[in-house]
Coordinates of C-alpha atoms and ligand atoms in Angstrom, one line a residue:
X547 CA 46.2 -2.9 30.0
X548 CA 46.2 -6.1 31.8
X549 CA 45.6 -9.4 29.7
X550 CA 42.3 -9.9 31.5
X551 CA 41.1 -6.3 30.6
X552 CA 42.2 -6.8 27.1
X553 CA 40.2 -10.0 26.9
X554 CA 37.1 -8.3 28.4
X555 CA 37.5 -5.7 25.8
X556 CA 37.9 -8.3 23.0
X557 CA 34.8 -10.2 24.3
X558 CA 32.6 -7.0 24.5
X559 CA 33.7 -6.0 20.8
X560 CA 32.8 -9.5 19.7
X561 CA 29.5 -9.4 21.3
X562 CA 28.8 -6.1 19.9
X563 CA 29.8 -7.1 16.4
X564 CA 27.7 -10.6 16.7
X565 CA 24.6 -8.6 18.1
X566 CA 24.8 -6.3 15.1
X567 CA 25.3 -9.1 12.5
X568 CA 22.5 -11.0 14.1
X569 CA 20.3 -8.1 14.1
X570 CA 20.9 -7.5 10.1
X571 CA 20.4 -11.1 9.4
X572 CA 16.9 -11.0 11.3
X573 CA 16.0 -7.9 9.6
X574 CA 15.7 -5.7 12.8
X575 CA 17.9 -2.9 11.7
X576 CA 15.6 -2.2 8.6
X577 CA 13.3 0.3 10.5
X578 CA 11.5 -2.8 11.8
X579 CA 11.2 -1.3 15.3
X580 CA 9.6 1.8 13.8
X581 CA 7.1 -0.4 11.8
X582 CA 6.2 -2.5 15.1
X583 CA 5.5 1.1 16.6
X584 CA 3.5 2.3 13.6
X585 CA 1.5 -0.9 13.5
X586 CA 0.9 -1.0 17.3
X587 CA 0.0 2.7 17.8
X588 CA -1.5 3.9 14.6
X589 CA -3.2 1.0 13.4
X590 CA -4.1 -2.0 15.8
X591 CA -4.8 0.8 18.3
X592 CA -7.3 2.0 15.9
X593 CA -9.3 -1.2 15.5
X594 CA -7.5 -3.0 12.7
X595 CA -7.6 -6.6 13.6
X596 CA -6.7 -8.7 10.5
X597 CA -3.6 -10.4 11.5
X598 CA -2.5 -10.8 7.8
X599 CA -3.0 -7.0 7.4
X600 CA -1.0 -6.3 10.5
X601 CA 1.8 -8.6 9.4
X602 CA 2.0 -6.9 6.1
X603 CA 2.3 -3.5 7.4
X604 CA 5.0 -4.8 9.6
X605 CA 6.7 -6.2 6.7
X606 CA 6.7 -3.7 3.8
X607 CA 9.7 -1.1 4.2
X608 CA 7.5 2.1 3.8
X609 CA 10.8 4.2 3.9
X610 CA 11.8 2.8 0.4
X611 CA 8.7 4.2 -1.1
X612 CA 8.9 7.7 -0.1
X613 CA 11.5 10.3 -1.4
X614 CA 14.8 10.7 0.1
X615 CA 13.9 14.1 1.6
X616 CA 10.8 12.4 3.6
X617 CA 12.6 9.3 4.6
X618 CA 12.9 10.3 8.3
X619 CA 8.9 11.0 8.2
X620 CA 8.1 7.5 6.6
X621 CA 6.7 5.9 9.6
X622 CA 4.6 9.1 10.8
X623 CA 1.0 9.1 11.2
X624 CA 0.4 11.0 8.0
X625 CA 0.5 11.0 4.1
X626 CA 3.6 12.3 2.6
X627 CA 4.5 13.8 -0.9
X628 CA 5.8 11.4 -3.5
X629 CA 6.3 13.9 -6.3
X630 CA 4.3 14.9 -9.5
X631 CA 1.6 16.6 -6.9
X632 CA 0.8 13.1 -5.5
X633 CA 0.9 11.5 -2.1
X634 CA 1.2 8.2 -0.4
X635 CA -1.6 7.7 2.0
X636 CA -1.3 7.7 5.9
X637 CA -0.4 4.1 7.1
X638 CA -3.7 3.7 8.8
X639 CA -5.8 4.5 5.5
X640 CA -3.7 1.8 3.7
X641 CA -4.4 -0.7 6.5
X642 CA -8.0 0.2 6.7
X643 CA -8.6 -0.3 2.7
X644 CA -6.6 -3.4 2.9
X645 CA -8.8 -4.9 5.7
X646 CA -12.0 -3.7 4.1
X647 CA -11.0 -5.7 1.1
X648 CA -10.8 -8.9 3.0
X649 CA -7.9 -10.4 1.1
X650 CA -7.1 -13.9 0.5
X651 CA -4.1 -15.7 -0.5
X652 CA -5.6 -16.8 -3.8
X653 CA -7.1 -13.3 -4.7
X654 CA -6.3 -11.3 -7.7
X655 CA -6.4 -7.3 -7.1
X656 CA -6.8 -4.4 -9.4
X657 CA -5.4 -1.2 -7.8
X658 CA -6.1 2.0 -9.6
X659 CA -3.5 4.7 -8.5
X660 CA -0.2 2.8 -8.1
X661 CA 1.6 6.2 -7.0
X662 CA 4.6 5.1 -5.0
X663 CA 3.5 1.3 -5.0
X664 CA 3.1 0.9 -1.2
X665 CA -0.3 0.1 -1.3
X666 CA 0.3 -2.6 -3.9
X667 CA 3.1 -3.9 -2.0
X668 CA 1.0 -4.3 1.2
X669 CA -1.6 -6.2 -0.8
X670 CA 1.1 -8.3 -2.6
X671 CA 2.2 -9.8 0.9
X672 CA -1.1 -11.4 1.2
X673 CA -2.6 -11.8 -2.3
X674 CA -1.6 -14.0 -5.5
X675 CA -1.2 -11.1 -7.7
X676 CA -1.7 -7.3 -7.9
X677 CA -2.4 -5.5 -11.1
X678 CA -1.8 -1.6 -10.6
X679 CA -2.5 1.3 -13.0
X680 CA -1.0 4.5 -12.7
X681 CA -1.7 7.6 -15.0
X682 CA 1.5 9.3 -14.5
X683 CA 4.1 7.6 -16.4
X684 CA 7.1 8.9 -14.3
X685 CA 5.6 7.4 -11.0
X686 CA 4.4 4.0 -13.0
X687 CA 8.2 3.8 -14.2
X688 CA 9.5 4.3 -10.4
X689 CA 7.1 2.1 -8.8
X690 CA 8.0 -0.9 -11.2
X691 CA 11.7 -0.6 -10.6
X692 CA 11.3 -0.2 -6.8
X693 CA 9.0 -3.3 -6.5
X694 CA 11.2 -5.4 -8.7
X695 CA 14.2 -4.4 -6.6
X696 CA 12.4 -5.2 -3.5
X697 CA 11.4 -8.6 -5.1
X698 CA 7.7 -8.1 -5.3
X699 CA 7.3 -10.3 -8.4
X700 CA 3.7 -10.7 -8.0
X701 CA 2.8 -7.0 -8.7
X702 CA 2.3 -5.8 -12.5
X703 CA 2.3 -2.0 -13.2
X704 CA 1.3 -0.5 -16.3
X705 CA 1.0 3.4 -17.0
X706 CA -2.4 4.3 -18.2
X707 CA -5.9 5.7 -17.2
X708 CA -7.4 3.1 -14.6
X709 CA -11.0 4.5 -15.2
X710 CA -11.3 1.6 -17.8
X711 CA -9.7 -1.0 -15.5
X712 CA -7.7 -3.9 -17.1
X713 CA -10.2 -6.0 -19.0
X714 CA -7.3 -8.3 -20.1
X715 CA -6.8 -9.6 -16.4
X716 CA -10.5 -9.3 -15.3
X717 CA -12.5 -10.4 -13.6
X718 CA -11.0 -9.3 -9.9
X719 CA -11.6 -10.4 -6.5
X720 CA -10.8 -7.2 -5.1
X721 CA -10.5 -3.7 -6.8
X722 CA -8.7 -0.7 -4.7
X723 CA -9.3 2.7 -5.9
X724 CA -6.7 4.9 -4.4
X725 CA -7.5 8.2 -6.1
X726 CA -11.0 9.7 -5.8
X727 CA -13.6 9.6 -8.5
X728 CA -16.7 11.6 -8.3
X729 CA -18.6 8.5 -9.4
X730 CA -17.5 4.9 -9.6
X731 CA -16.4 4.0 -13.0
X732 CA -18.7 1.4 -14.6
X733 CA -16.0 -0.7 -16.1
X734 CA -14.5 -1.2 -12.6
X735 CA -17.9 -2.6 -11.3
X736 CA -18.0 -4.8 -14.6
X737 CA -14.5 -6.2 -13.7
X738 CA -15.4 -7.3 -10.2
X739 CA -16.2 -10.8 -9.7
X740 CA -19.3 -12.0 -8.0
X741 CA -18.6 -12.2 -4.4
X742 CA -15.8 -9.4 -5.1
X743 CA -15.3 -6.2 -3.1
X744 CA -14.3 -2.9 -4.3
X745 CA -13.0 0.0 -2.2
X746 CA -13.0 3.4 -3.2
X747 CA -13.1 6.9 -2.1
X748 CA -16.0 8.6 -3.9
X749 CA -16.9 12.4 -3.8
X750 CA -16.2 15.7 -5.2
X751 CA -12.9 16.6 -6.3
X752 CA -10.7 18.8 -3.8
X753 CA -12.9 18.1 -0.9
X754 CA -13.8 15.4 1.5
X755 CA -14.8 12.0 0.1
X756 CA -16.5 8.9 1.6
X757 CA -14.5 5.6 1.6
X758 CA -17.2 3.2 0.3
X759 CA -17.2 -0.5 0.1
X760 CA -19.0 -2.1 -2.7
X761 CA -19.7 -5.8 -2.9
X762 CA -21.1 -7.6 -5.8
X763 CA -23.1 -10.8 -4.7
X764 CA -23.6 -14.0 -6.6
X765 CA -26.0 -12.7 -9.1
X766 CA -24.2 -9.6 -9.9
X767 CA -26.2 -7.0 -7.6
X768 CA -23.9 -4.3 -6.1
X769 CA -24.5 -3.1 -2.7
X770 CA -22.4 -0.3 -1.2
X771 CA -21.9 1.2 2.3
X772 CA -20.0 4.3 3.4
X773 CA -17.4 3.8 6.2
X774 CA -15.4 7.0 6.9
X775 CA -14.8 10.5 5.5
X776 CA -11.3 10.5 3.6
X777 CA -9.3 12.9 1.4
X778 CA -7.8 11.5 -1.7
X779 CA -6.1 13.2 -4.6
X780 CA -8.5 13.2 -7.7
X781 CA -9.0 10.3 -10.2
X782 CA -7.8 12.3 -13.3
X783 CA -9.1 11.4 -16.8
X784 CA -6.5 11.3 -19.6
X785 CA -7.4 14.0 -22.1
X786 CA -7.8 12.1 -25.7
Ligands
LIG1444 N1 -1.5 4.0 -3.9 C1 -0.6 5.0 -3.9 C2 -1.2 6.4 -3.6 C3 -2.1 6.8 -4.6 S1 -2.0 8.7 -4.8 C4 0.5 4.6 -2.9 O1 0.5 3.5 -2.0 O2 1.5 5.3 -2.9 C5 -3.2 8.4 -6.1 C6 -2.5 8.1 -7.5 O3 -3.5 7.9 -8.4 C7 -1.5 9.2 -8.1 O4 -0.3 8.7 -8.1 C8 -2.3 9.5 -9.3 O5 -1.3 10.0 -10.2 C9 -2.9 8.5 -9.7 N2 -4.2 8.5 -10.7 C10 -5.0 9.6 -10.5 N3 -6.0 9.3 -11.6 C11 -5.8 8.2 -12.0 C12 -6.2 7.4 -13.1 N4 -7.3 7.8 -13.9 N5 -5.7 6.0 -13.4 C13 -4.5 5.6 -12.6 N6 -4.1 6.4 -11.7 C14 -4.5 7.6 -11.5

């Protein structure tokens, strides 16, 4: 090999190495391209406009929140199993619920149904703090560890029945319910601040529910509207 050729080879190798390195540093190797595509095709394309929501969906590494066996499907337009018979919602539904909640940086949020922790992480990108309750202790533990590992120190998860809310941290600016009750739990309405928003799928178990937005006005009156039909796993009650 001539010295010029050797030189060219060395430069090419170096360029490749640097390009890879720069990519890793900028985070572009962490499925970022798949997330950009997910946001463009599945989320922005379907009408989600809130820039903070779009940015959060581009940022949170959804593949970390699904089991190893589902990882290659993490950015697909579908819900996925997360174990214990539960599911992580379709990306669009997570984005829609987040946008409907109109999250602000100073907001404190209560989530019912931590599941994988993904919805909590998306909210945590935007708001001050997320309190999240999961009835299945295995999932609560797994989500706690994952969120900690990923550096979400503004999310607090506890194992328990979310029907009763989390009175110690109430009132909340936002309540997001990600398992379907057949009626809205009264404690959750009570723990909502005046001016607060609650997003919940409400309807018969094992059937289609309605995604509803509840808004509490300044004098405590609650107005609700239906947004779209959805299918969520049921909100279970702990037998006691
Ligand atoms: N938000 C989740 C998906 C939720 S799936 C995510 O981003 O991955 C619904 C979750 O609600 C399940 O994990 C289920 O175990 C939980 N759940 C059901 N009933 C509940 C209750 N009463 N209190 C708290 N969590 C409940």
